[in-house]
GROMACS .gro file of C-alpha atoms in nm:
model
   81
    1MET     CA    1   5.727 -10.231   3.937
    2LYS     CA    2   5.353 -10.270   3.986
    3GLU     CA    3   5.369 -10.616   3.873
    4LEU     CA    4   5.682 -10.670   4.088
    5THR     CA    5   5.510 -10.505   4.412
    6ALA     CA    6   5.184 -10.686   4.331
    7ASN     CA    7   5.367 -11.044   4.289
    8ILE     CA    8   5.623 -10.995   4.594
    9THR     CA    9   5.327 -11.026   4.837
   10ILE     CA   10   5.215 -11.376   4.726
   11PRO     CA   11   5.415 -11.651   4.923
   12GLY     CA   12   5.712 -11.788   4.724
   13ARG     CA   13   5.956 -11.653   4.518
   14VAL     CA   14   5.952 -11.390   4.211
   15PHE     CA   15   6.205 -11.436   3.889
   16VAL     CA   16   6.299 -11.137   3.734
   17HIS     CA   17   6.515 -11.191   3.425
   18CYS     CA   18   6.664 -11.059   3.148
   19LEU     CA   19   6.945 -11.211   2.926
   20MET     CA   20   7.225 -11.260   3.112
   21GLY     CA   21   7.084 -11.164   3.466
   22VAL     CA   22   7.341 -10.941   3.576
   23SER     CA   23   7.248 -10.564   3.474
   24ARG     CA   24   6.930 -10.521   3.371
   25SER     CA   25   6.688 -10.736   3.586
   26ALA     CA   26   6.979 -10.658   3.883
   27THR     CA   27   6.894 -10.301   3.830
   28LEU     CA   28   6.528 -10.354   3.858
   29VAL     CA   29   6.561 -10.563   4.188
   30LEU     CA   30   6.819 -10.301   4.330
   31ALA     CA   31   6.585 -10.015   4.246
   32PHE     CA   32   6.301 -10.211   4.376
   33LEU     CA   33   6.463 -10.271   4.709
   34MET     CA   34   6.590  -9.921   4.766
   35ILE     CA   35   6.224  -9.783   4.680
   36ALA     CA   36   6.004 -10.045   4.858
   37GLU     CA   37   6.232 -10.175   5.131
   38GLY     CA   38   6.416  -9.850   5.190
   39LEU     CA   39   6.770  -9.978   5.157
   40SER     CA   40   7.046  -9.765   5.046
   41LEU     CA   41   7.198  -9.859   4.710
   42GLN     CA   42   7.510 -10.049   4.908
   43GLU     CA   43   7.245 -10.238   5.139
   44ALA     CA   44   7.062 -10.345   4.809
   45VAL     CA   45   7.368 -10.462   4.638
   46ALA     CA   46   7.490 -10.643   4.975
   47ALA     CA   47   7.138 -10.825   5.008
   48VAL     CA   48   7.142 -10.951   4.639
   49ARG     CA   49   7.513 -11.038   4.591
   50PRO     CA   50   7.497 -11.338   4.795
   51HIS     CA   51   7.220 -11.485   4.573
   52ARG     CA   52   7.315 -11.367   4.239
   53ASP     CA   53   7.582 -11.221   4.069
   54VAL     CA   54   7.479 -10.849   3.992
   55CYS     CA   55   7.708 -10.578   3.798
   56PRO     CA   56   7.454 -10.321   3.645
   57ASN     CA   57   7.626 -10.137   3.352
   58GLN     CA   58   7.776  -9.802   3.399
   59GLY     CA   59   7.450  -9.597   3.274
   60PHE     CA   60   7.215  -9.834   3.529
   61LEU     CA   61   7.473  -9.761   3.786
   62MET     CA   62   7.464  -9.383   3.776
   63GLN     CA   63   7.082  -9.411   3.744
   64LEU     CA   64   7.097  -9.595   4.049
   65CYS     CA   65   7.293  -9.363   4.213
   66SER     CA   66   7.051  -9.080   4.120
   67LEU     CA   67   6.802  -9.281   4.240
   68HIS     CA   68   6.990  -9.353   4.607
   69MET     CA   69   7.062  -8.948   4.594
   70GLY     CA   70   6.649  -8.847   4.537
   71LEU     CA   71   6.555  -9.093   4.798
   72GLU     CA   72   6.806  -8.995   5.040
   73ARG     CA   73   6.674  -8.644   4.971
   74GLU     CA   74   6.322  -8.727   5.031
   75ARG     CA   75   6.400  -8.936   5.358
   76PHE     CA   76   6.579  -8.647   5.505
   77ASN     CA   77   6.365  -8.364   5.350
   78LEU     CA   78   6.659  -8.189   5.162
   79GLN     CA   79   6.616  -7.956   4.887
   80PRO     CA   80   6.803  -8.036   4.600
   81PHE     CA   81   7.114  -7.853   4.473
   0.00000   0.00000   0.00000
């Protein structure tokens, strides 16, 4: 995440990849957008889908949902259940 954040400030494009580019790398980019840009999971997916076919596997999707809930709790200063 630190390398992605550092490189994103350099003009141009950042290439994030894994073997197929639809699950692991997509999950990293979605998480980055959620954390750095304050997007919800749905907003992050909507931002990426026009550019790449993203389909995080079920385990990664569950982790992204958990991240989303944690970020929402922080945003609204809510206590966990």
